[in-house]
Each structure stands twice: as structure tokens, then as C-alpha cells.
Coordinates of C-alpha atoms in Angstrom, one line a residue:
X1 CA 139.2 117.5 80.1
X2 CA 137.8 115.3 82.7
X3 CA 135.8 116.3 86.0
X4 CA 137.4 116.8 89.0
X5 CA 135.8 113.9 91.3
X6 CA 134.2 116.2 93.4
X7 CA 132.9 119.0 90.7
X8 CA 132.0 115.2 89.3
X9 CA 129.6 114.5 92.0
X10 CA 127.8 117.8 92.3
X11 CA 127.3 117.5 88.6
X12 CA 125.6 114.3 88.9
X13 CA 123.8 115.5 91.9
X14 CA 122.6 118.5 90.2
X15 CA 121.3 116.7 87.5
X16 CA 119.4 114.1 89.5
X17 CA 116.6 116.5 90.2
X18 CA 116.6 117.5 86.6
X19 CA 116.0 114.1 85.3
X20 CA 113.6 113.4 88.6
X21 CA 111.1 116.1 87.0
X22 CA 111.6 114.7 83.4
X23 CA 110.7 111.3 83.8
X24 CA 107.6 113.0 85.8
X25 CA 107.0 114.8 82.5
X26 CA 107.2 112.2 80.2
X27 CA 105.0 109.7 82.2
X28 CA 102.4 112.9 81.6
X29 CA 102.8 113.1 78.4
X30 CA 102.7 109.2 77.4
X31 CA 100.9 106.4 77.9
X32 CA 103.3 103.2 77.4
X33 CA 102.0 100.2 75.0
X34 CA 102.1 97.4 77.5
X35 CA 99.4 95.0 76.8
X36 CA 101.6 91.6 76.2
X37 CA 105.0 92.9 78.1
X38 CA 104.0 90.5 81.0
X39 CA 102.5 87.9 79.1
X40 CA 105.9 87.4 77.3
X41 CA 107.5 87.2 80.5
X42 CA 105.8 84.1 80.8
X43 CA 106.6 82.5 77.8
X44 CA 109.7 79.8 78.3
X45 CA 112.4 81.5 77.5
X46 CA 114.7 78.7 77.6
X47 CA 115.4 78.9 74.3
X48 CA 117.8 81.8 74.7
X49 CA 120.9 79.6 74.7
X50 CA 123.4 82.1 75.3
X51 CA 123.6 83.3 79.3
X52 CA 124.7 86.8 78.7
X53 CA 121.3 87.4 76.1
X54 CA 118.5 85.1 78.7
X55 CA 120.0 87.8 81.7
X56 CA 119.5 90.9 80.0
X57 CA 116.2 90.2 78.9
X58 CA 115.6 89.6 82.4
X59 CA 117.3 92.7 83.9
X60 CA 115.5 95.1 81.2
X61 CA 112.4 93.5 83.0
X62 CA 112.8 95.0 86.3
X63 CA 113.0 98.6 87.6
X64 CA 116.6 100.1 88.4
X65 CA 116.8 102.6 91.3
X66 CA 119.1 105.5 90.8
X67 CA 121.8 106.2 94.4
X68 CA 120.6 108.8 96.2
X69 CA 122.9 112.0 95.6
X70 CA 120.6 114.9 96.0
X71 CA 117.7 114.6 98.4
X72 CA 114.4 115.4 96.9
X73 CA 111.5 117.6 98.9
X74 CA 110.3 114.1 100.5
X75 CA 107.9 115.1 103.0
X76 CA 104.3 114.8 101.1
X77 CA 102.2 113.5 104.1
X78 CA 98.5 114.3 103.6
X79 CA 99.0 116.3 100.2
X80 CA 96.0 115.9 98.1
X81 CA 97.7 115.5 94.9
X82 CA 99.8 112.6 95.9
X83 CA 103.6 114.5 96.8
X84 CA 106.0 113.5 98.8
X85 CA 107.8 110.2 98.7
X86 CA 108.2 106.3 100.6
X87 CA 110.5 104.7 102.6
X88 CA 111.3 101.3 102.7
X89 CA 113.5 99.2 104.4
X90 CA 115.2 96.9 101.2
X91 CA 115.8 93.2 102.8
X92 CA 118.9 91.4 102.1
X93 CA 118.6 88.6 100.0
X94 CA 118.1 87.3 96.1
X95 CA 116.0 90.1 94.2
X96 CA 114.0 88.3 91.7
X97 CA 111.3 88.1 88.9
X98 CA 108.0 86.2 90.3
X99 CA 106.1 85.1 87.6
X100 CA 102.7 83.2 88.5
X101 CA 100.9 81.7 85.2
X102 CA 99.2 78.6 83.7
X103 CA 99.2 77.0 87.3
X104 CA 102.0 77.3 88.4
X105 CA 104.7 80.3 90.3
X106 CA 108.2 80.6 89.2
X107 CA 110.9 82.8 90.6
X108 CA 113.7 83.6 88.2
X109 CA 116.8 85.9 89.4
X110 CA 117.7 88.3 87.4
X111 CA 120.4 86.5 85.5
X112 CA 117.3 84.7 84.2
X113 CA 118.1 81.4 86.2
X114 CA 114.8 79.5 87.5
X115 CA 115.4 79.2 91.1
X116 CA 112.3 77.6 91.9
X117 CA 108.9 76.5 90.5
X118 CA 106.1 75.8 92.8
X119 CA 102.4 76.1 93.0
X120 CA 101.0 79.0 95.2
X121 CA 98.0 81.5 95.8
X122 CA 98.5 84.3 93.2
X123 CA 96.6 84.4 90.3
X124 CA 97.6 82.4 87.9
X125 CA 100.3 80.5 89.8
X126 CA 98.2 77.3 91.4
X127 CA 95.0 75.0 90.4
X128 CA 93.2 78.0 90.4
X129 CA 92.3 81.1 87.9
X130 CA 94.8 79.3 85.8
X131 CA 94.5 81.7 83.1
X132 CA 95.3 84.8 84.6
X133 CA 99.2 85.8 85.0
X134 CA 100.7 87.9 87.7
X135 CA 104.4 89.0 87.7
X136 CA 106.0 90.3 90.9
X137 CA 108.9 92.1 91.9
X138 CA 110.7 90.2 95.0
X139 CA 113.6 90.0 97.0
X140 CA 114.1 86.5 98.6
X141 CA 115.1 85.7 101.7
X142 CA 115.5 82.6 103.7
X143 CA 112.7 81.0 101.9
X144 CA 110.2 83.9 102.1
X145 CA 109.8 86.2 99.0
X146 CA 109.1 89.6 100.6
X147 CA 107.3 92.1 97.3
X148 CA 108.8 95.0 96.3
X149 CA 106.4 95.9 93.4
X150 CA 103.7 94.7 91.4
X151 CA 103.7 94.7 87.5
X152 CA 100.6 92.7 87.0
X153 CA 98.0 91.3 88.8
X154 CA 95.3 88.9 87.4
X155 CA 96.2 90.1 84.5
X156 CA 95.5 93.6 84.8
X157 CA 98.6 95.5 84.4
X158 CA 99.6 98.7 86.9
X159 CA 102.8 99.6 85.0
X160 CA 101.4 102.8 84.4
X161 CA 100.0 103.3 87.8
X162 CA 101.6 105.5 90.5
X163 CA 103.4 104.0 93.5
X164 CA 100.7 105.4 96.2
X165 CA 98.2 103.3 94.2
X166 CA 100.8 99.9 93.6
X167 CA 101.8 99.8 97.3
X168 CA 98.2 100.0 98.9
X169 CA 96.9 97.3 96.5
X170 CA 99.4 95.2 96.7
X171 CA 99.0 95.1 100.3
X172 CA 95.7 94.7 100.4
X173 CA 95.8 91.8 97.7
X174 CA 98.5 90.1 99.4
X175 CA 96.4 89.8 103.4
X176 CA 93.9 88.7 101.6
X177 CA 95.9 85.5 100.7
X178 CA 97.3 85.2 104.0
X179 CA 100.1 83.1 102.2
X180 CA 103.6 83.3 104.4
X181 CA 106.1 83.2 101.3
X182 CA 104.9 86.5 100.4
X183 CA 104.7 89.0 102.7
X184 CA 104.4 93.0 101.4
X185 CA 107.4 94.9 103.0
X186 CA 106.5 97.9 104.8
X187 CA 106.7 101.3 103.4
X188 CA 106.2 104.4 105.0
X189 CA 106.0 107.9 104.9
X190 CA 108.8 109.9 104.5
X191 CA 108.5 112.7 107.4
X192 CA 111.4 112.1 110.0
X193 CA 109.1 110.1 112.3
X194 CA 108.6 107.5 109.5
X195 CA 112.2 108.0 108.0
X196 CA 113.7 106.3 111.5
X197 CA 111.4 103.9 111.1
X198 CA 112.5 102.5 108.3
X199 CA 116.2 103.3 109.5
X200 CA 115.9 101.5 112.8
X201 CA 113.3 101.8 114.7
X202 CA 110.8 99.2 113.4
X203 CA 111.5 95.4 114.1
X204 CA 111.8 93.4 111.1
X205 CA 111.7 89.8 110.0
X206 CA 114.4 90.4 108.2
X207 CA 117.9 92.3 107.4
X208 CA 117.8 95.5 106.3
X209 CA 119.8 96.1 102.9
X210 CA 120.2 100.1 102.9
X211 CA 116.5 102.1 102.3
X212 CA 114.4 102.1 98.9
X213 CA 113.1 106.0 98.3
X214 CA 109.9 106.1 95.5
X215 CA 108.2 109.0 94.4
X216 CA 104.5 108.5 94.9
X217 CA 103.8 109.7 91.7
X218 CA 106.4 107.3 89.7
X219 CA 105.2 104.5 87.6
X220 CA 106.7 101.4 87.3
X221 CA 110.2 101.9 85.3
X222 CA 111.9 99.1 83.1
X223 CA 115.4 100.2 83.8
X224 CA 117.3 102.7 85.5
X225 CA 114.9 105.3 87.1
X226 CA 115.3 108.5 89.4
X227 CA 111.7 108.2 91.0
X228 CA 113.7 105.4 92.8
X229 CA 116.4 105.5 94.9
X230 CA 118.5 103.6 97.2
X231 CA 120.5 105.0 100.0
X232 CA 123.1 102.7 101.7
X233 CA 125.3 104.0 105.5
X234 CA 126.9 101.4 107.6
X235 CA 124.0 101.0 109.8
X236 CA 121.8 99.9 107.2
X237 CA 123.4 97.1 105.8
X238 CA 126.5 94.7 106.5
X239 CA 128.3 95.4 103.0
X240 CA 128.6 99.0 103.4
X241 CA 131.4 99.5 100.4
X242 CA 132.2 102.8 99.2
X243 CA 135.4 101.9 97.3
X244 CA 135.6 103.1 93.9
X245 CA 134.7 99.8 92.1
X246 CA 132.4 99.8 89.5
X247 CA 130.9 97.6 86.4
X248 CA 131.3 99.2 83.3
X249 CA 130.2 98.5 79.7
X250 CA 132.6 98.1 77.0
X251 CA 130.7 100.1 74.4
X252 CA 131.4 101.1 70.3
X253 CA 134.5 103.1 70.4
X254 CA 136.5 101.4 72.5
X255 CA 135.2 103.3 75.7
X256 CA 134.2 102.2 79.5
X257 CA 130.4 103.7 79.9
X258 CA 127.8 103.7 82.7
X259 CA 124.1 102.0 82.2
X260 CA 123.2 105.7 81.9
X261 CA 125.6 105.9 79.1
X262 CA 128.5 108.5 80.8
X263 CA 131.6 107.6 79.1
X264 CA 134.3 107.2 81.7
X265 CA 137.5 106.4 79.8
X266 CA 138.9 105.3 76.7
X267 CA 140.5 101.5 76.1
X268 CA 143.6 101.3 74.4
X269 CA 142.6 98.9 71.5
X270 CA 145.7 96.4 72.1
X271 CA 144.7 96.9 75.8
X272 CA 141.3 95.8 74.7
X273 CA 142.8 92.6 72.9
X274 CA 144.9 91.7 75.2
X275 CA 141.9 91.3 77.9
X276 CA 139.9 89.9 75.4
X277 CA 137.5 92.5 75.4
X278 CA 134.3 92.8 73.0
X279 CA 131.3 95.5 72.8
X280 CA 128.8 94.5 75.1
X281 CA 131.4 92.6 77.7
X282 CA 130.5 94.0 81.5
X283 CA 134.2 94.8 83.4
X284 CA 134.6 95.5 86.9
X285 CA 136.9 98.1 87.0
X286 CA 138.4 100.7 89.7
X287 CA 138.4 103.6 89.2
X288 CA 141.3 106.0 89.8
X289 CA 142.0 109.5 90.1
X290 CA 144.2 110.9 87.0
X291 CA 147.1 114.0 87.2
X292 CA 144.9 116.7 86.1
X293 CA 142.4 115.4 89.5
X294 CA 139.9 113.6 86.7
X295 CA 138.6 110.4 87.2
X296 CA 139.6 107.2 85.1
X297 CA 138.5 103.5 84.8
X298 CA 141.6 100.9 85.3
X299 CA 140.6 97.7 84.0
X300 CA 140.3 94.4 86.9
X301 CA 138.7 91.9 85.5
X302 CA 135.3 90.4 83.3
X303 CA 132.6 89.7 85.1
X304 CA 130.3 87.0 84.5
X305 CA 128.5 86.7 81.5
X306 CA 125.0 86.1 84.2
X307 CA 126.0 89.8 84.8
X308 CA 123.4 91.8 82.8
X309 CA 124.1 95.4 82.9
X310 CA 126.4 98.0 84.2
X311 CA 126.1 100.4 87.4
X312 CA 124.9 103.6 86.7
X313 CA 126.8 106.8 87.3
X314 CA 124.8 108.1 90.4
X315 CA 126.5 105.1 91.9
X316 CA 130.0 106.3 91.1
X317 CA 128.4 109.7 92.4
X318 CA 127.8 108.4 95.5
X319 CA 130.7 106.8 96.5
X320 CA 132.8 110.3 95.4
X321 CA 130.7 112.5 97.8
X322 CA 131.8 110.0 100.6
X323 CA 135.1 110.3 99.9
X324 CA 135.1 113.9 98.7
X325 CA 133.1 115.6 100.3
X326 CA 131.7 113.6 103.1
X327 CA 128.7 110.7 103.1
X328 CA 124.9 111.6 102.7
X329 CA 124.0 111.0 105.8
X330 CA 120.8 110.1 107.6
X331 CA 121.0 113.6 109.6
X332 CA 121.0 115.7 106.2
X333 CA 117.8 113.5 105.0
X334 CA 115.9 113.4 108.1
X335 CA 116.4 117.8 108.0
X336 CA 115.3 117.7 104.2
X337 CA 112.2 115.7 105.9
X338 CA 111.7 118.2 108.4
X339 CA 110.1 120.8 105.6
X340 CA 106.5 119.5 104.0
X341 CA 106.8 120.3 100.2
X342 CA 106.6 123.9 99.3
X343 CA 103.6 125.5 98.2
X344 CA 105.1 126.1 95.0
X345 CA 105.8 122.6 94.3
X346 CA 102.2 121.7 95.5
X347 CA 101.0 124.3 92.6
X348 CA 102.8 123.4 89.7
X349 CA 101.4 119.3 90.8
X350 CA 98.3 121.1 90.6
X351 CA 98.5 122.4 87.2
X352 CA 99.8 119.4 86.2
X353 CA 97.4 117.0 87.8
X354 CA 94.7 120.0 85.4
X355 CA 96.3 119.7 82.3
X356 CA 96.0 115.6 82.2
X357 CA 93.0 115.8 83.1
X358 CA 92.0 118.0 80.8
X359 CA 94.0 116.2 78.1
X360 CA 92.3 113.0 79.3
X361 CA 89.0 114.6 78.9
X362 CA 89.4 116.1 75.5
X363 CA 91.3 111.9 74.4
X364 CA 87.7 110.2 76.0
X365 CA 85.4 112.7 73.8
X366 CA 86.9 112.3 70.4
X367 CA 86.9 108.7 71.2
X368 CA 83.0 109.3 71.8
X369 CA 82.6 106.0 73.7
X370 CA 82.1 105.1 77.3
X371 CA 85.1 104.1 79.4
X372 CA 86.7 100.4 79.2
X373 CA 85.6 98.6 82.7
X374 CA 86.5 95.4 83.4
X375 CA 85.8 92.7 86.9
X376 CA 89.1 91.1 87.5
X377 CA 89.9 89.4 90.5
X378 CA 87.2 91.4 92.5
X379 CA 88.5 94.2 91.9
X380 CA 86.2 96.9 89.3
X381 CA 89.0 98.2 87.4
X382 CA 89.2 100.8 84.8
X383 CA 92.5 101.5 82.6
X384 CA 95.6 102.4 84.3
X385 CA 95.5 106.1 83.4
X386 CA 92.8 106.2 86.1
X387 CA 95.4 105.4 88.9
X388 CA 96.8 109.3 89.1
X389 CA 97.7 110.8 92.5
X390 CA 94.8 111.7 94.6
X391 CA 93.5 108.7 97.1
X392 CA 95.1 108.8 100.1
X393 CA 97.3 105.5 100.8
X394 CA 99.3 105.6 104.2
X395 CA 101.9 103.8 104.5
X396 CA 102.1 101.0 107.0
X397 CA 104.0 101.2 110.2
X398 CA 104.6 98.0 112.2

């Protein structure tokens, strides 16, 4: 039996915490193998003939930010174990992979489509420090490339370094180029004061998209993610669409599925014929209420095969509660920024912050050699294990 749309979205809302303090746990708990994951990224891929298999390589590449459903304890300002979250105001515009290496910059979209090559200032991407490689997460916009996230800079990779850390680097690294295609956007913190920021108050160079939420503690994610999340009303962006239109993947077993892998209905296999429809084939599809006050997907059409990957089920989430329940709206998360973070949350970050520590401590004495350091751009860097919650980054306000 199917969910009722709205028992549906509490469900999904309900669990978005859940899977908020898991991913916390298992970036704990593991420390991902990352050493040549940029450096393929700036290999020529060219040779992936077929468009559907060159765009999700290129999609898996880039983080995915969960909709906001259920608003996390956000306020963290001045916490000395790095709680609390960011706010940033996403630009419209062309979100894309920037890849600077052997001398030259190229921004791909994430269909995996070069949209342009160029020399610049990064490392790696112009006449100089040719054989270091940076990789950049960007949105473009009207010829400007405004950086949402690094993955690697001079070569030294901060995947596995927290947001607080990313964002105040990245900053820094970027005035010190004083290069006007790239400009940092601005992130701040999310208390109520810096919340309308982001939501209005601060002039920008550009049009805001909806708001980007991260957890200061996230690293950064390949793929979907609930340390990140995007929030949409119709005062933050001109395309405010809450209809209930949504990719979907046609999976094994003849079934319509989210990114997250939630099944939402079956396909009749002469259905599935008749549409031409193979595993691995991304459908738009609306999606309906059924008799028993369930949800199903009703087949509209393919989509193109430069589309990568499906939505994820905290987007279908989102668009039930507004027409449920009623939309998240910017009052409810500017009173959920009202409270700082409980003391209880700021113990068990505590503990937490103790036990990898002590787990670090015990890893670097068996090894029984001194610590990796390494001079890279400037910069006296130590592995990315170092870069846990702790420095205090603010965020910047314009």
C-alpha cells in the first residue's frame, strides 16, 4: 500500500535528520581513497562516445544537495567544535565542473560538454605551475564563474575536509588571484541576521537561484548528500515550480525510482515497450495522486540522453508539503535559527570530535612515523584528516 502524499512527506522529512547524522558518522568512521579521483578528471574523456555514459561520469563528479524538508538546529555561530550550518545565496546560471591542468582551464557542464577552454590564474590552468591540477565546483553566469566548492587545489585534495575549512580557503586563495571570472560567493552564518542576508538583504552581482544550506562539518560528497541542501520560495528565484513533475529512473524490474533509490511505481511491461523504455533511460514523469490517496508516477516523456541522473525523493518531498501541508517557509527557518544548538548536541560533537581524535592518535602510533607534510602552493599542508571542526571561519557578509 502506498503512502498517503502527506504521511509521504513527513516520512521523508523524518528521515532526513536520520540520514544527516549518518553521513556525519560515516565520514568519522572513514577516510575515502582519493588520491587520483581528480587527476582522472583531467584526463580527455572524449573517448566516451556515447552522451548518456560521458554525462554520468560527469554528474557522479559533483556533490548533490538534498531539498530541504526538515530544518536542522542551524544556528552554530561561535561553537568551538564547528556546529551549526552556512547560507548561501545559489546564482542562476550553468553549474559546472572547472578543471584547471597542464596549462590550461576548462569548464565542462555537467552533461560532460566542454563549454569553454581558456588559460587563467589557477593552478595548473595557465603558463604557470603547469603541473599542478585544480578542480572547482562553479555555477556560470554571464561570463563570470562564481565557486561553489573546491575539490582540489594545487593538487592537494580537501574532499575530506569540512566545509568551515573549504569555504575560508577558498576565499582566501581566490583574492589572492584577484582574477574577475572567479569570484567566491558569499556564505554566511546561519543565525536569522545572516539567514536574510542571504534571502534579501545583501546586494548581489548576480540572481539569486533559491539558498544552498551546508553543514560545517560535511565533507565534500560525490552524489546526493543531506549535509547539503537547497531551499527554493518564490522570492528567491524566478522558476519557483512546485508542480509535481519529476525525473525518474527506469530501473531492473520494470519500476520508476528516485536517485535515492525510492521506488515510486511499477511500468506495465507493454507500457514500457511501447515508450521505448530501457533500464537506465531518465523519464520525466508527473506524478499523480491514486484512489486509495497514494502517490503514482504517469509516464510524459524521455528526457535527454545529456540528462545524467534522476531527482531525488526529498524533491518530490518538498513539493508535497507545499501542496499538502503548506510550503517551508522562510518564517519557520528563520524561528529554527532563532535557538543556538542545544547543549546536548554540542556534547555528543564533543565526544565525537574525542573519539577521532583518539582514534587518530592510536592510527599515527602504530604507524610509528612522523606526520606527512608537504609545501604546496604556499600553503604548509598536512593530510586532509587534519581539517576537522575547530578554527573559527566566519562567514563573509557584503
Amino acid at each position: 500500500m502506498r503512502d498517503h502524499p502527506r504521511l509521504f512527506g513527513l516520512r521523508v522529512a523524518a528521515s532526513q535528520e536520520r540520514r544527516r547524522q549518518e553521513a556525519l558518522k560515516r565520514q568519522r568512521s572513514a577516510r575515502r581513497s582519493l588520491t587520483d579521483h581528480a587527476r582522472r578528471l583531467c584526463a580527455d574523456d572524449d573517448r566516451l562516445a556515447k552522451v548518456h555514459s560521458r554525462a554520468k561520469l560527469w554528474w557522479s563528479e559533483v556533490c548533490t544537495p538534498e531539498w530541504l524538508v526538515d530544518v536542522p538546529d542551524l544556528n552554530g555561530r561561535d561553537h568551538p567544535h564547528g556546529l551549526g550550518w552556512y547560507v548561501i545565496p545559489r546564482p542562476e546560471g550553468r553549474r559546472c565542473v572547472l578543471v584547471a591542468c597542464n596549462g590550461r582551464t576548462t569548464a565542462r557542464s555537467l552533461s560532460g560538454d566542454v563549454l569553454e577552454t581558456f588559460c587563467s590564474a589557477l593552478p595548473g590552468g595557465g603558463s604557470l605551475k603547469r603541473d599542478t591540477h585544480t578542480v572547482l565546483d562553479v555555477i556560470c553566469a554571464n561570463d563570470v564563474y562564481y565557486v561553489l566548492d573546491v575539490m582540489c587545489w594545487a593538487s592537494y585534495e580537501v574532499y575530506d575536509c569540512t566545509a568551515e575549512f573549504r569555504f575560508f580557503w577558498l576565499r582566501t586563495k581566490l583574492e589572492e588571484r584577484e582574477d574577475a571570472r572567479f569570484r567566491a560567493l558569499p556564505y554566511f552564518e546561519c543565525d536569522p541576521e545572516g539567514i536574510l542576508n542571504a534571502y534579501s538583504r545583501a546586494p548581489l552581482p548576480y540572481i539569486r537561484d533559491g539558498l544552498l544550506f551546508y553543514d560545517k562539518r560535511g565533507h565534500y560528497a560525490l552524489g546526493l548528500t543531506p549535509l547539503v541542501s537547497i531551499w527554493k520560495d518564490q522570492a528567491t528565484t524566478r522558476y519557483f515550480n512546485v508542480d509535481l513533475v519529476l525525473c525518474l529512473e527506469v530501473a531492473e524490474g520494470g519500476v520508476f525510482r528516485t536517485l535515492d533509490g525510492l521506488v515510486i511505481s511499477e511500468i506495465d511491461a507493454r507500457y514500457r515497450s511501447e515508450k521505448l523504455l530501457k533500464v537506465g533511460d531518465i523519464a520525466r514523469c508527473r506524478v499523480a495522486k491514486d484512489d486509495g490517496g497514494g502517490v503514482f508516477a504517469k509516464f510524459d516523456k524521455k528526457c535527454s540522453s545529456k540528462r545524467a541522473a534522476p531527482d531525488s525523493s526529498s524533491k518530490l518531498a518538498f513539493a508535497l508539503r507545499h501542496n499538502t501541508r503548506g510550503p517551508l517557509t522562510i518564517d519557520a527557518i528563520l524561528q529554527a535559527a532563532q535557538t543556538p544548538i542545544s547543549k546536548e548536541v554540542v556534547a555528543a560533537a564533543a565526544a565525537a570530535a574525542e573519539s577521532q581524535s583518539q582514534s587518530q592518535s592510536q592510527s599515527h602510533h602504530q604507524g610509528g612515523g612522523e606526520e606527512e607534510k608537504e609545501e604546496k602552493d604556499g600553503l604548509l599542508c598536512v593530510p586532509p584528516v587534519c581539517c576537522v571542526p575547530g578554527d573559527h571561519h566566519v562567514g563573509m557578509v557584503l
